[in-house]
Every structure is written in structure tokens, then in C-alpha cells.
Amino acid sequence: MIKVEYKHTEIAVKKKLGQNFLTDRNITRKIVTESGVKSDDNILEIGPGFGALTQEITTIAPRFTVVEKDPKLAAFIRNEYPDLTVIEGDFLTVDLKKIASAKPLRILGNIPYAITSPILFKLLENRHDLLSATLMMQHEVALRITAKPRSKDYGILAVQMQAFCDIKYLFRVGRKVFRPQPGVDSGVISMTPKVSDPVSDQEGFSRFVRCAFHQRRKTLQNNLKKSYELNLVESSVLKQRAEELSIEDFFHLFGQLKPLSASSSDMEN
Ligand code: SAH
């Protein structure tokens, strides 16, 4: 069992909770600067841990909200930062709409890597209540989110995220600055929701993207034919693979398709 002690509080590190604590002030500073956070923002931090990032945010904004699942760490933060609102619980079940009722949220976090995808999809779902999110995650996942067409990393995650948000890979962080040290490097990304949604049916678009990438090596024609009516689509487009399409191409193609009757309920929406 690995233990980490900080300011007289000792915890047994819970791997399941992705507990790798940042120890480098230059990195926390950089994250906070890049996030563009302002003193009057409605800020939410995911997984403050021992407060490495929290401390840095308080230099700009004295009051904000943090969500921490580990009861011992939640108590630590409550004690160290009495001005903050500490939600002890799972970020994935937190009602973001409620917290954002006064103002859209500026989210920051060195997030638990095991739940990166669910966190990203939750943020995507709640993008209308989001000003921006600046997140540290596993380097490989950061690459997949920011990937460009015709690269091996370009897939469902990249298209879904880039379709609705402006995404930036900000910088890479080596594993050595964490305690305990993880087996992988990290990367910091920012996501800023686009001013208006490029497609109105996000659910339908998301189904379409998953279907287009269903078997990566197959053409769009083969991946899509069972679920969509394709006769309005140029055949040259359908001969391509999903990974060759830009985000704009995906929007364009989505506009030309009709779901087949099995999912006719989609058409009514
Ligand atoms: N931000 C701190 C800690 C990062 S480790 C730092 O940079 O040093 C990830 C943190 O997220 C841990 O404190 C862990 O307990 C917390 N955590 C894990 N799963 C969580 C969840 N579902 N909701 C909220 N916090 C979670």
C-alpha cells in the first residue's frame, strides 16, 4: 500500500480514484494561467486532492466549488480552504446545471484518469452551461481528443469533441512531477464550447459518428448502409473511410443522410 502524507494528513493512495498528486508549482501555475480563469468566474474544480491546483486558483479567485470523492481529502480541503464550497461525492453524478444556474462554469482539474471519457462526455452534454474546461489527463487521451483527420488517433472521441467545442492541446507534463508517479505522461487540454451548436441533433450526430467509425478499415458506405438511407450522398464520399473526413465533412454528410426505419423515432425529433 502506498501512502502519501501532506500537512499532517496521511492517506492510503486509492489507485481506483486515480490519485496522482501534482508536486510542481510551475505546472499548476501554467494550468491556471492557460485556463484564463478570472476572479468573478463561477469556478468548479474536479478532484482537488491535497489542493495543488486549488491553492493556485485561490490566488485569483477566493471562492469557488470543488468536487472530491475521497472523504478524507474532502475533509482536508474543507479544513484548509474554509471559503470554498466542498461537494463530497462523485463528479459524474453532480448536477452541473444547478451549480451553473447563476453563471456558466469555468472548470479545472487534474482529473482521475480512469474516468476521463465519462467526464468528457458529461462536459459535452452540459456544454451550454460551460465557459471552458482546462483538464489534465493521460497524454495519449489528450492526443486522441485533439487528433486531426488521417491520423491513427482520429476517431469517435476527436470528432465528437471537436464538433461541439474548440479543443486545444496546451502542453505535456512528464510523469516525474506526480506522487505517486504514474506509469504514463500527462497532457493538458482546454475545451471551449462553440458559440452555437453546428448541428441541432447532438444525439443523432453522435450515433452517426459511432456508426461511421464502427469498423475503421471499412468504407463509410459499408459502415453506414444498414442504418442510413444513402441515395442522396455522393458516391465518392462514401468510398472514403471515416478517418479521412474533416469535422466539416462529417456535418455535411450528416445533413444528407436519413436514418432507416429501425430508428425512425430519430427522424421525428
Ligand atoms: N488535483 C489534485 C489531485 C489529482 S488526483 C492534484 O493535482 O494534485 C485525482 C483526484 O480526483 C483525487 O483527489 C481523487 O480522490 C479525486 N477523484 C477521483 N474520482 C473522483 C470522482 N469521481 N469525483 C470527484 N473526485 C474524484
PDB file of C-alpha atoms and ligand atoms in Angstrom:
ATOM      1  CA  MET A   1       0.000   0.000   0.000  1.00  0.00           C
ATOM      2  CA  ILE A   2       1.363   3.429  -0.930  1.00  0.00           C
ATOM      3  CA  LYS A   3       0.836   6.254   1.495  1.00  0.00           C
ATOM      4  CA  VAL A   4       1.098   9.946   0.845  1.00  0.00           C
ATOM      5  CA  GLU A   5       1.383  12.494   3.595  1.00  0.00           C
ATOM      6  CA  TYR A   6       0.829  16.205   3.312  1.00  0.00           C
ATOM      7  CA  LYS A   7       0.392  18.750   6.112  1.00  0.00           C
ATOM      8  CA  HIS A   8      -0.163  16.080   8.787  1.00  0.00           C
ATOM      9  CA  THR A   9      -2.792  14.274   6.733  1.00  0.00           C
ATOM     10  CA  GLU A  10      -1.900  10.814   5.539  1.00  0.00           C
ATOM     11  CA  ILE A  11      -3.898   8.839   3.041  1.00  0.00           C
ATOM     12  CA  ALA A  12      -3.533   5.367   1.599  1.00  0.00           C
ATOM     13  CA  VAL A  13      -3.461   6.100  -2.131  1.00  0.00           C
ATOM     14  CA  LYS A  14      -6.500   4.742  -3.945  1.00  0.00           C
ATOM     15  CA  LYS A  15      -5.490   3.747  -7.425  1.00  0.00           C
ATOM     16  CA  LYS A  16      -9.119   3.383  -8.437  1.00  0.00           C
ATOM     17  CA  LEU A  17      -9.617   7.091  -7.754  1.00  0.00           C
ATOM     18  CA  GLY A  18      -6.680   7.994  -9.974  1.00  0.00           C
ATOM     19  CA  GLN A  19      -4.792   9.599  -7.117  1.00  0.00           C
ATOM     20  CA  ASN A  20      -1.570  11.026  -8.506  1.00  0.00           C
ATOM     21  CA  PHE A  21      -0.828  14.283  -6.796  1.00  0.00           C
ATOM     22  CA  LEU A  22       0.921  17.136  -8.565  1.00  0.00           C
ATOM     23  CA  THR A  23       4.029  18.408  -6.857  1.00  0.00           C
ATOM     24  CA  ASP A  24       5.275  21.066  -9.262  1.00  0.00           C
ATOM     25  CA  ARG A  25       4.121  24.616  -8.706  1.00  0.00           C
ATOM     26  CA  ASN A  26       5.213  25.678 -12.204  1.00  0.00           C
ATOM     27  CA  ILE A  27       2.750  23.224 -13.696  1.00  0.00           C
ATOM     28  CA  THR A  28      -0.186  24.269 -11.513  1.00  0.00           C
ATOM     29  CA  ARG A  29       0.581  27.906 -12.332  1.00  0.00           C
ATOM     30  CA  LYS A  30       0.659  27.153 -16.005  1.00  0.00           C
ATOM     31  CA  ILE A  31      -2.673  25.323 -15.881  1.00  0.00           C
ATOM     32  CA  VAL A  32      -4.330  28.209 -14.063  1.00  0.00           C
ATOM     33  CA  THR A  33      -2.858  30.829 -16.408  1.00  0.00           C
ATOM     34  CA  GLU A  34      -3.861  28.884 -19.519  1.00  0.00           C
ATOM     35  CA  SER A  35      -7.394  28.392 -18.182  1.00  0.00           C
ATOM     36  CA  GLY A  36      -7.959  32.142 -18.364  1.00  0.00           C
ATOM     37  CA  VAL A  37      -9.762  31.980 -15.029  1.00  0.00           C
ATOM     38  CA  LYS A  38     -10.971  35.336 -13.641  1.00  0.00           C
ATOM     39  CA  SER A  39     -11.837  36.368 -10.112  1.00  0.00           C
ATOM     40  CA  ASP A  40     -15.563  36.656 -10.824  1.00  0.00           C
ATOM     41  CA  ASP A  41     -15.867  33.355 -12.703  1.00  0.00           C
ATOM     42  CA  ASN A  42     -18.111  30.569 -11.497  1.00  0.00           C
ATOM     43  CA  ILE A  43     -15.335  28.026 -10.958  1.00  0.00           C
ATOM     44  CA  LEU A  44     -15.564  24.296 -10.376  1.00  0.00           C
ATOM     45  CA  GLU A  45     -12.557  22.116  -9.687  1.00  0.00           C
ATOM     46  CA  ILE A  46     -12.766  18.357 -10.214  1.00  0.00           C
ATOM     47  CA  GLY A  47     -10.799  16.242  -7.719  1.00  0.00           C
ATOM     48  CA  PRO A  48      -8.780  18.764  -5.705  1.00  0.00           C
ATOM     49  CA  GLY A  49      -6.902  16.068  -3.758  1.00  0.00           C
ATOM     50  CA  PHE A  50      -4.467  17.852  -1.454  1.00  0.00           C
ATOM     51  CA  GLY A  51      -5.162  21.129  -3.218  1.00  0.00           C
ATOM     52  CA  ALA A  52      -2.163  21.617  -5.519  1.00  0.00           C
ATOM     53  CA  LEU A  53      -4.322  23.259  -8.167  1.00  0.00           C
ATOM     54  CA  THR A  54      -6.840  24.570  -5.662  1.00  0.00           C
ATOM     55  CA  GLN A  55      -4.176  26.659  -3.961  1.00  0.00           C
ATOM     56  CA  GLU A  56      -3.187  28.178  -7.277  1.00  0.00           C
ATOM     57  CA  ILE A  57      -6.785  29.016  -8.215  1.00  0.00           C
ATOM     58  CA  THR A  58      -7.301  30.774  -4.874  1.00  0.00           C
ATOM     59  CA  THR A  59      -4.584  33.255  -5.832  1.00  0.00           C
ATOM     60  CA  ILE A  60      -7.053  34.543  -8.440  1.00  0.00           C
ATOM     61  CA  ALA A  61     -10.489  33.688  -7.069  1.00  0.00           C
ATOM     62  CA  PRO A  62     -11.091  33.282  -3.332  1.00  0.00           C
ATOM     63  CA  ARG A  63     -14.419  31.453  -3.565  1.00  0.00           C
ATOM     64  CA  PHE A  64     -15.398  28.551  -5.759  1.00  0.00           C
ATOM     65  CA  THR A  65     -16.648  24.981  -5.719  1.00  0.00           C
ATOM     66  CA  VAL A  66     -14.694  21.727  -5.629  1.00  0.00           C
ATOM     67  CA  VAL A  67     -15.921  18.139  -6.003  1.00  0.00           C
ATOM     68  CA  GLU A  68     -13.891  15.453  -4.255  1.00  0.00           C
ATOM     69  CA  LYS A  69     -14.902  11.811  -3.904  1.00  0.00           C
ATOM     70  CA  ASP A  70     -12.397  10.749  -1.243  1.00  0.00           C
ATOM     71  CA  PRO A  71     -13.929  11.687   2.146  1.00  0.00           C
ATOM     72  CA  LYS A  72     -10.548  12.184   3.777  1.00  0.00           C
ATOM     73  CA  LEU A  73      -9.401  14.594   1.067  1.00  0.00           C
ATOM     74  CA  ALA A  74     -12.740  16.392   1.055  1.00  0.00           C
ATOM     75  CA  ALA A  75     -12.306  16.954   4.796  1.00  0.00           C
ATOM     76  CA  PHE A  76      -8.735  18.122   4.242  1.00  0.00           C
ATOM     77  CA  ILE A  77      -9.838  20.723   1.679  1.00  0.00           C
ATOM     78  CA  ARG A  78     -12.724  21.878   3.872  1.00  0.00           C
ATOM     79  CA  ASN A  79     -10.272  22.427   6.665  1.00  0.00           C
ATOM     80  CA  GLU A  80      -7.553  24.132   4.621  1.00  0.00           C
ATOM     81  CA  TYR A  81      -9.856  26.264   2.492  1.00  0.00           C
ATOM     82  CA  PRO A  82     -12.868  27.296   4.597  1.00  0.00           C
ATOM     83  CA  ASP A  83     -14.065  29.758   1.952  1.00  0.00           C
ATOM     84  CA  LEU A  84     -14.623  27.087  -0.668  1.00  0.00           C
ATOM     85  CA  THR A  85     -17.773  25.071  -1.255  1.00  0.00           C
ATOM     86  CA  VAL A  86     -16.744  21.430  -0.968  1.00  0.00           C
ATOM     87  CA  ILE A  87     -19.001  18.831  -2.531  1.00  0.00           C
ATOM     88  CA  GLU A  88     -18.005  15.419  -1.227  1.00  0.00           C
ATOM     89  CA  GLY A  89     -19.036  13.000  -3.942  1.00  0.00           C
ATOM     90  CA  ASP A  90     -18.705  11.756  -7.475  1.00  0.00           C
ATOM     91  CA  PHE A  91     -18.301  14.413 -10.153  1.00  0.00           C
ATOM     92  CA  LEU A  92     -20.195  12.161 -12.571  1.00  0.00           C
ATOM     93  CA  THR A  93     -23.381  12.481 -10.515  1.00  0.00           C
ATOM     94  CA  VAL A  94     -23.109  16.186  -9.717  1.00  0.00           C
ATOM     95  CA  ASP A  95     -25.880  18.372 -11.133  1.00  0.00           C
ATOM     96  CA  LEU A  96     -23.874  20.876 -13.190  1.00  0.00           C
ATOM     97  CA  LYS A  97     -26.991  22.753 -14.290  1.00  0.00           C
ATOM     98  CA  LYS A  98     -27.715  23.617 -10.707  1.00  0.00           C
ATOM     99  CA  ILE A  99     -24.196  24.855  -9.976  1.00  0.00           C
ATOM    100  CA  ALA A 100     -24.238  26.817 -13.218  1.00  0.00           C
ATOM    101  CA  SER A 101     -27.628  28.394 -12.587  1.00  0.00           C
ATOM    102  CA  ALA A 102     -26.121  31.827 -11.906  1.00  0.00           C
ATOM    103  CA  LYS A 103     -23.312  31.715 -14.465  1.00  0.00           C
ATOM    104  CA  PRO A 104     -21.736  29.228 -16.863  1.00  0.00           C
ATOM    105  CA  LEU A 105     -18.903  27.237 -15.325  1.00  0.00           C
ATOM    106  CA  ARG A 106     -15.160  27.539 -15.660  1.00  0.00           C
ATOM    107  CA  ILE A 107     -13.960  24.012 -14.933  1.00  0.00           C
ATOM    108  CA  LEU A 108     -10.438  22.975 -13.993  1.00  0.00           C
ATOM    109  CA  GLY A 109      -8.995  19.695 -12.859  1.00  0.00           C
ATOM    110  CA  ASN A 110      -6.225  17.202 -12.798  1.00  0.00           C
ATOM    111  CA  ILE A 111      -8.794  14.520 -13.369  1.00  0.00           C
ATOM    112  CA  PRO A 112      -8.905  10.852 -12.355  1.00  0.00           C
ATOM    113  CA  TYR A 113      -7.654   9.119 -15.481  1.00  0.00           C
ATOM    114  CA  ALA A 114      -9.902   6.057 -15.229  1.00  0.00           C
ATOM    115  CA  ILE A 115     -12.996   8.190 -15.767  1.00  0.00           C
ATOM    116  CA  THR A 116     -11.647  10.627 -18.352  1.00  0.00           C
ATOM    117  CA  SER A 117     -14.125   9.645 -21.079  1.00  0.00           C
ATOM    118  CA  PRO A 118     -17.233   9.814 -18.874  1.00  0.00           C
ATOM    119  CA  ILE A 119     -16.056  13.211 -17.597  1.00  0.00           C
ATOM    120  CA  LEU A 120     -15.540  14.495 -21.133  1.00  0.00           C
ATOM    121  CA  PHE A 121     -18.942  13.274 -22.271  1.00  0.00           C
ATOM    122  CA  LYS A 122     -20.585  14.804 -19.225  1.00  0.00           C
ATOM    123  CA  LEU A 123     -18.951  18.132 -20.076  1.00  0.00           C
ATOM    124  CA  LEU A 124     -20.045  17.769 -23.684  1.00  0.00           C
ATOM    125  CA  GLU A 125     -23.632  17.114 -22.583  1.00  0.00           C
ATOM    126  CA  ASN A 126     -23.503  20.163 -20.334  1.00  0.00           C
ATOM    127  CA  ARG A 127     -21.654  22.400 -22.796  1.00  0.00           C
ATOM    128  CA  HIS A 128     -24.368  25.074 -22.689  1.00  0.00           C
ATOM    129  CA  ASP A 129     -23.513  25.593 -19.024  1.00  0.00           C
ATOM    130  CA  LEU A 130     -19.788  25.639 -19.630  1.00  0.00           C
ATOM    131  CA  LEU A 131     -17.482  28.567 -20.300  1.00  0.00           C
ATOM    132  CA  SER A 132     -14.401  26.385 -20.648  1.00  0.00           C
ATOM    133  CA  ALA A 133     -12.714  23.340 -19.153  1.00  0.00           C
ATOM    134  CA  THR A 134      -8.965  23.030 -18.664  1.00  0.00           C
ATOM    135  CA  LEU A 135      -8.085  19.463 -17.826  1.00  0.00           C
ATOM    136  CA  MET A 136      -5.038  17.362 -17.224  1.00  0.00           C
ATOM    137  CA  MET A 137      -5.339  13.777 -18.376  1.00  0.00           C
ATOM    138  CA  GLN A 138      -3.292  10.922 -19.726  1.00  0.00           C
ATOM    139  CA  HIS A 139      -1.151  12.197 -22.607  1.00  0.00           C
ATOM    140  CA  GLU A 140      -2.453   9.525 -25.008  1.00  0.00           C
ATOM    141  CA  VAL A 141      -6.048  10.518 -24.372  1.00  0.00           C
ATOM    142  CA  ALA A 142      -5.207  14.198 -24.836  1.00  0.00           C
ATOM    143  CA  LEU A 143      -3.739  13.254 -28.221  1.00  0.00           C
ATOM    144  CA  ARG A 144      -6.851  11.321 -29.179  1.00  0.00           C
ATOM    145  CA  ILE A 145      -9.112  14.258 -28.367  1.00  0.00           C
ATOM    146  CA  THR A 146      -7.050  16.733 -30.368  1.00  0.00           C
ATOM    147  CA  ALA A 147      -6.226  14.396 -33.277  1.00  0.00           C
ATOM    148  CA  LYS A 148      -6.550  15.538 -36.871  1.00  0.00           C
ATOM    149  CA  PRO A 149      -8.046  13.578 -39.802  1.00  0.00           C
ATOM    150  CA  ARG A 150      -5.939  10.801 -41.367  1.00  0.00           C
ATOM    151  CA  SER A 151      -4.068  10.063 -38.180  1.00  0.00           C
ATOM    152  CA  LYS A 152      -4.376   6.881 -36.150  1.00  0.00           C
ATOM    153  CA  ASP A 153      -5.677   8.789 -33.132  1.00  0.00           C
ATOM    154  CA  TYR A 154      -8.517  10.413 -35.047  1.00  0.00           C
ATOM    155  CA  GLY A 155     -11.739   8.669 -34.082  1.00  0.00           C
ATOM    156  CA  ILE A 156     -15.035   8.928 -32.267  1.00  0.00           C
ATOM    157  CA  LEU A 157     -13.672  10.920 -29.333  1.00  0.00           C
ATOM    158  CA  ALA A 158     -11.912  13.515 -31.527  1.00  0.00           C
ATOM    159  CA  VAL A 159     -14.904  14.039 -33.807  1.00  0.00           C
ATOM    160  CA  GLN A 160     -17.474  14.273 -31.004  1.00  0.00           C
ATOM    161  CA  MET A 161     -15.392  16.706 -29.002  1.00  0.00           C
ATOM    162  CA  GLN A 162     -14.162  18.857 -31.875  1.00  0.00           C
ATOM    163  CA  ALA A 163     -17.652  19.009 -33.387  1.00  0.00           C
ATOM    164  CA  PHE A 164     -19.058  20.953 -30.459  1.00  0.00           C
ATOM    165  CA  CYS A 165     -16.001  22.520 -28.821  1.00  0.00           C
ATOM    166  CA  ASP A 166     -12.793  24.251 -29.725  1.00  0.00           C
ATOM    167  CA  ILE A 167     -10.150  21.970 -28.346  1.00  0.00           C
ATOM    168  CA  LYS A 168      -6.502  22.796 -27.727  1.00  0.00           C
ATOM    169  CA  TYR A 169      -3.626  20.643 -26.635  1.00  0.00           C
ATOM    170  CA  LEU A 170      -1.833  23.025 -24.281  1.00  0.00           C
ATOM    171  CA  PHE A 171       1.244  21.196 -23.012  1.00  0.00           C
ATOM    172  CA  ARG A 172       2.682  17.868 -21.995  1.00  0.00           C
ATOM    173  CA  VAL A 173       3.566  17.021 -18.392  1.00  0.00           C
ATOM    174  CA  GLY A 174       6.128  14.366 -17.513  1.00  0.00           C
ATOM    175  CA  ARG A 175       5.253  11.654 -15.001  1.00  0.00           C
ATOM    176  CA  LYS A 176       8.011  12.680 -12.600  1.00  0.00           C
ATOM    177  CA  VAL A 177       6.088  15.623 -11.125  1.00  0.00           C
ATOM    178  CA  PHE A 178       3.444  13.391  -9.509  1.00  0.00           C
ATOM    179  CA  ARG A 179       3.299  11.485  -6.260  1.00  0.00           C
ATOM    180  CA  PRO A 180       2.939   8.555  -6.549  1.00  0.00           C
ATOM    181  CA  GLN A 181       4.431   8.526 -10.024  1.00  0.00           C
ATOM    182  CA  PRO A 182       2.019   7.208 -12.683  1.00  0.00           C
ATOM    183  CA  GLY A 183       3.142   4.915 -15.492  1.00  0.00           C
ATOM    184  CA  VAL A 184       2.270   7.430 -18.193  1.00  0.00           C
ATOM    185  CA  ASP A 185       2.867  11.073 -19.064  1.00  0.00           C
ATOM    186  CA  SER A 186       0.067  13.591 -18.892  1.00  0.00           C
ATOM    187  CA  GLY A 187      -1.236  16.331 -21.152  1.00  0.00           C
ATOM    188  CA  VAL A 188      -3.303  19.434 -20.518  1.00  0.00           C
ATOM    189  CA  ILE A 189      -6.115  20.350 -22.886  1.00  0.00           C
ATOM    190  CA  SER A 190      -8.721  23.070 -22.959  1.00  0.00           C
ATOM    191  CA  MET A 191     -12.226  22.759 -24.326  1.00  0.00           C
ATOM    192  CA  THR A 192     -14.377  25.765 -25.112  1.00  0.00           C
ATOM    193  CA  PRO A 193     -17.910  25.127 -26.380  1.00  0.00           C
ATOM    194  CA  LYS A 194     -18.638  26.685 -29.763  1.00  0.00           C
ATOM    195  CA  VAL A 195     -20.848  29.752 -29.627  1.00  0.00           C
ATOM    196  CA  SER A 196     -23.680  27.906 -31.314  1.00  0.00           C
ATOM    197  CA  ASP A 197     -24.191  24.208 -31.949  1.00  0.00           C
ATOM    198  CA  PRO A 198     -23.224  23.254 -35.501  1.00  0.00           C
ATOM    199  CA  VAL A 199     -25.922  20.547 -35.575  1.00  0.00           C
ATOM    200  CA  SER A 200     -29.109  20.633 -33.583  1.00  0.00           C
ATOM    201  CA  ASP A 201     -29.499  16.893 -33.070  1.00  0.00           C
ATOM    202  CA  GLN A 202     -26.432  16.045 -30.988  1.00  0.00           C
ATOM    203  CA  GLU A 203     -27.707  12.560 -30.122  1.00  0.00           C
ATOM    204  CA  GLY A 204     -28.311  11.705 -33.753  1.00  0.00           C
ATOM    205  CA  PHE A 205     -24.944  13.107 -34.767  1.00  0.00           C
ATOM    206  CA  SER A 206     -23.231  11.101 -32.068  1.00  0.00           C
ATOM    207  CA  ARG A 207     -24.913   7.865 -33.233  1.00  0.00           C
ATOM    208  CA  PHE A 208     -23.865   8.662 -36.784  1.00  0.00           C
ATOM    209  CA  VAL A 209     -20.215   9.245 -35.817  1.00  0.00           C
ATOM    210  CA  ARG A 210     -20.079   5.970 -33.875  1.00  0.00           C
ATOM    211  CA  CYS A 211     -21.609   4.163 -36.830  1.00  0.00           C
ATOM    212  CA  ALA A 212     -19.196   5.761 -39.329  1.00  0.00           C
ATOM    213  CA  PHE A 213     -16.200   4.548 -37.316  1.00  0.00           C
ATOM    214  CA  HIS A 214     -17.775   1.183 -36.465  1.00  0.00           C
ATOM    215  CA  GLN A 215     -15.123  -0.729 -38.377  1.00  0.00           C
ATOM    216  CA  ARG A 216     -12.318   1.698 -39.045  1.00  0.00           C
ATOM    217  CA  ARG A 217     -10.947  -0.042 -42.088  1.00  0.00           C
ATOM    218  CA  LYS A 218     -14.280  -0.243 -43.863  1.00  0.00           C
ATOM    219  CA  THR A 219     -15.636   2.453 -46.157  1.00  0.00           C
ATOM    220  CA  LEU A 220     -18.368   4.785 -44.994  1.00  0.00           C
ATOM    221  CA  GLN A 221     -20.695   3.026 -47.399  1.00  0.00           C
ATOM    222  CA  ASN A 222     -20.192  -0.277 -45.612  1.00  0.00           C
ATOM    223  CA  ASN A 223     -20.404   1.115 -42.129  1.00  0.00           C
ATOM    224  CA  LEU A 224     -23.467   3.261 -42.755  1.00  0.00           C
ATOM    225  CA  LYS A 225     -25.618   1.297 -45.210  1.00  0.00           C
ATOM    226  CA  LYS A 226     -27.533  -0.738 -42.628  1.00  0.00           C
ATOM    227  CA  SER A 227     -28.593   2.267 -40.615  1.00  0.00           C
ATOM    228  CA  TYR A 228     -28.993   5.110 -43.110  1.00  0.00           C
ATOM    229  CA  GLU A 229     -30.534   5.840 -46.458  1.00  0.00           C
ATOM    230  CA  LEU A 230     -27.578   6.864 -48.583  1.00  0.00           C
ATOM    231  CA  ASN A 231     -29.004   7.645 -52.006  1.00  0.00           C
ATOM    232  CA  LEU A 232     -28.644  11.406 -51.613  1.00  0.00           C
ATOM    233  CA  VAL A 233     -24.940  11.121 -50.872  1.00  0.00           C
ATOM    234  CA  GLU A 234     -22.203  11.402 -53.497  1.00  0.00           C
ATOM    235  CA  SER A 235     -20.620   8.022 -54.058  1.00  0.00           C
ATOM    236  CA  SER A 236     -17.093   9.454 -53.960  1.00  0.00           C
ATOM    237  CA  VAL A 237     -17.727  10.462 -50.341  1.00  0.00           C
ATOM    238  CA  LEU A 238     -18.997   7.020 -49.396  1.00  0.00           C
ATOM    239  CA  LYS A 239     -15.911   5.336 -50.810  1.00  0.00           C
ATOM    240  CA  GLN A 240     -13.823   7.062 -48.146  1.00  0.00           C
ATOM    241  CA  ARG A 241     -13.174   5.884 -44.627  1.00  0.00           C
ATOM    242  CA  ALA A 242     -14.422   7.845 -41.648  1.00  0.00           C
ATOM    243  CA  GLU A 243     -10.882   8.764 -40.637  1.00  0.00           C
ATOM    244  CA  GLU A 244     -10.460  10.742 -43.880  1.00  0.00           C
ATOM    245  CA  LEU A 245     -13.312  13.142 -43.120  1.00  0.00           C
ATOM    246  CA  SER A 246     -12.811  16.536 -41.513  1.00  0.00           C
ATOM    247  CA  ILE A 247     -15.283  17.727 -38.892  1.00  0.00           C
ATOM    248  CA  GLU A 248     -16.919  19.892 -41.589  1.00  0.00           C
ATOM    249  CA  ASP A 249     -17.218  16.817 -43.831  1.00  0.00           C
ATOM    250  CA  PHE A 250     -18.987  14.985 -41.017  1.00  0.00           C
ATOM    251  CA  PHE A 251     -21.523  17.805 -40.636  1.00  0.00           C
ATOM    252  CA  HIS A 252     -22.087  17.877 -44.363  1.00  0.00           C
ATOM    253  CA  LEU A 253     -22.574  14.129 -44.652  1.00  0.00           C
ATOM    254  CA  PHE A 254     -24.855  14.033 -41.601  1.00  0.00           C
ATOM    255  CA  GLY A 255     -27.084  16.580 -43.316  1.00  0.00           C
ATOM    256  CA  GLN A 256     -27.504  14.310 -46.335  1.00  0.00           C
ATOM    257  CA  LEU A 257     -28.403  11.118 -44.508  1.00  0.00           C
ATOM    258  CA  LYS A 258     -31.689   9.787 -43.282  1.00  0.00           C
ATOM    259  CA  PRO A 259     -31.840   7.110 -40.606  1.00  0.00           C
ATOM    260  CA  LEU A 260     -33.570   3.955 -41.870  1.00  0.00           C
ATOM    261  CA  SER A 261     -36.911   2.928 -40.391  1.00  0.00           C
ATOM    262  CA  ALA A 262     -35.486   0.862 -37.494  1.00  0.00           C
ATOM    263  CA  SER A 263     -34.612   4.156 -35.880  1.00  0.00           C
ATOM    264  CA  SER A 264     -37.483   6.146 -37.345  1.00  0.00           C
ATOM    265  CA  SER A 265     -38.095   7.786 -33.995  1.00  0.00           C
ATOM    266  CA  ASP A 266     -34.879   9.702 -34.685  1.00  0.00           C
ATOM    267  CA  MET A 267     -36.490  11.281 -37.704  1.00  0.00           C
ATOM    268  CA  GLU A 268     -39.355  12.680 -35.722  1.00  0.00           C
ATOM    269  CA  ASN A 269     -37.092  14.572 -33.350  1.00  0.00           C
TER     270      ASN A 269
HETATM  271  N1  SAH B   1      -5.900  17.859  -8.247  1.00  0.00           N
HETATM  272  C1  SAH B   1      -5.012  17.114  -7.368  1.00  0.00           C
HETATM  273  C2  SAH B   1      -5.371  15.623  -7.284  1.00  0.00           C
HETATM  274  C3  SAH B   1      -5.379  14.885  -8.588  1.00  0.00           C
HETATM  275  S1  SAH B   1      -5.635  13.148  -8.397  1.00  0.00           S
HETATM  276  C4  SAH B   1      -3.585  17.295  -7.806  1.00  0.00           C
HETATM  277  O1  SAH B   1      -3.367  17.704  -8.943  1.00  0.00           O
HETATM  278  O2  SAH B   1      -2.664  17.027  -7.034  1.00  0.00           O
HETATM  279  C5  SAH B   1      -7.369  12.990  -8.773  1.00  0.00           C
HETATM  280  C6  SAH B   1      -8.289  13.426  -7.649  1.00  0.00           C
HETATM  281  O3  SAH B   1      -9.638  13.166  -8.049  1.00  0.00           O
HETATM  282  C7  SAH B   1      -8.090  12.672  -6.330  1.00  0.00           C
HETATM  283  O4  SAH B   1      -8.113  13.591  -5.282  1.00  0.00           O
HETATM  284  C8  SAH B   1      -9.296  11.721  -6.259  1.00  0.00           C
HETATM  285  O5  SAH B   1      -9.668  11.376  -4.959  1.00  0.00           O
HETATM  286  C9  SAH B   1     -10.351  12.545  -6.962  1.00  0.00           C
HETATM  287  N2  SAH B   1     -11.444  11.755  -7.573  1.00  0.00           N
HETATM  288  C10 SAH B   1     -11.378  10.502  -8.086  1.00  0.00           C
HETATM  289  N3  SAH B   1     -12.550  10.149  -8.625  1.00  0.00           N
HETATM  290  C11 SAH B   1     -13.399  11.202  -8.444  1.00  0.00           C
HETATM  291  C12 SAH B   1     -14.764  11.433  -8.792  1.00  0.00           C
HETATM  292  N4  SAH B   1     -15.486  10.525  -9.430  1.00  0.00           N
HETATM  293  N5  SAH B   1     -15.306  12.631  -8.463  1.00  0.00           N
HETATM  294  C13 SAH B   1     -14.571  13.578  -7.830  1.00  0.00           C
HETATM  295  N6  SAH B   1     -13.282  13.409  -7.488  1.00  0.00           N
HETATM  296  C14 SAH B   1     -12.697  12.228  -7.787  1.00  0.00           C
END
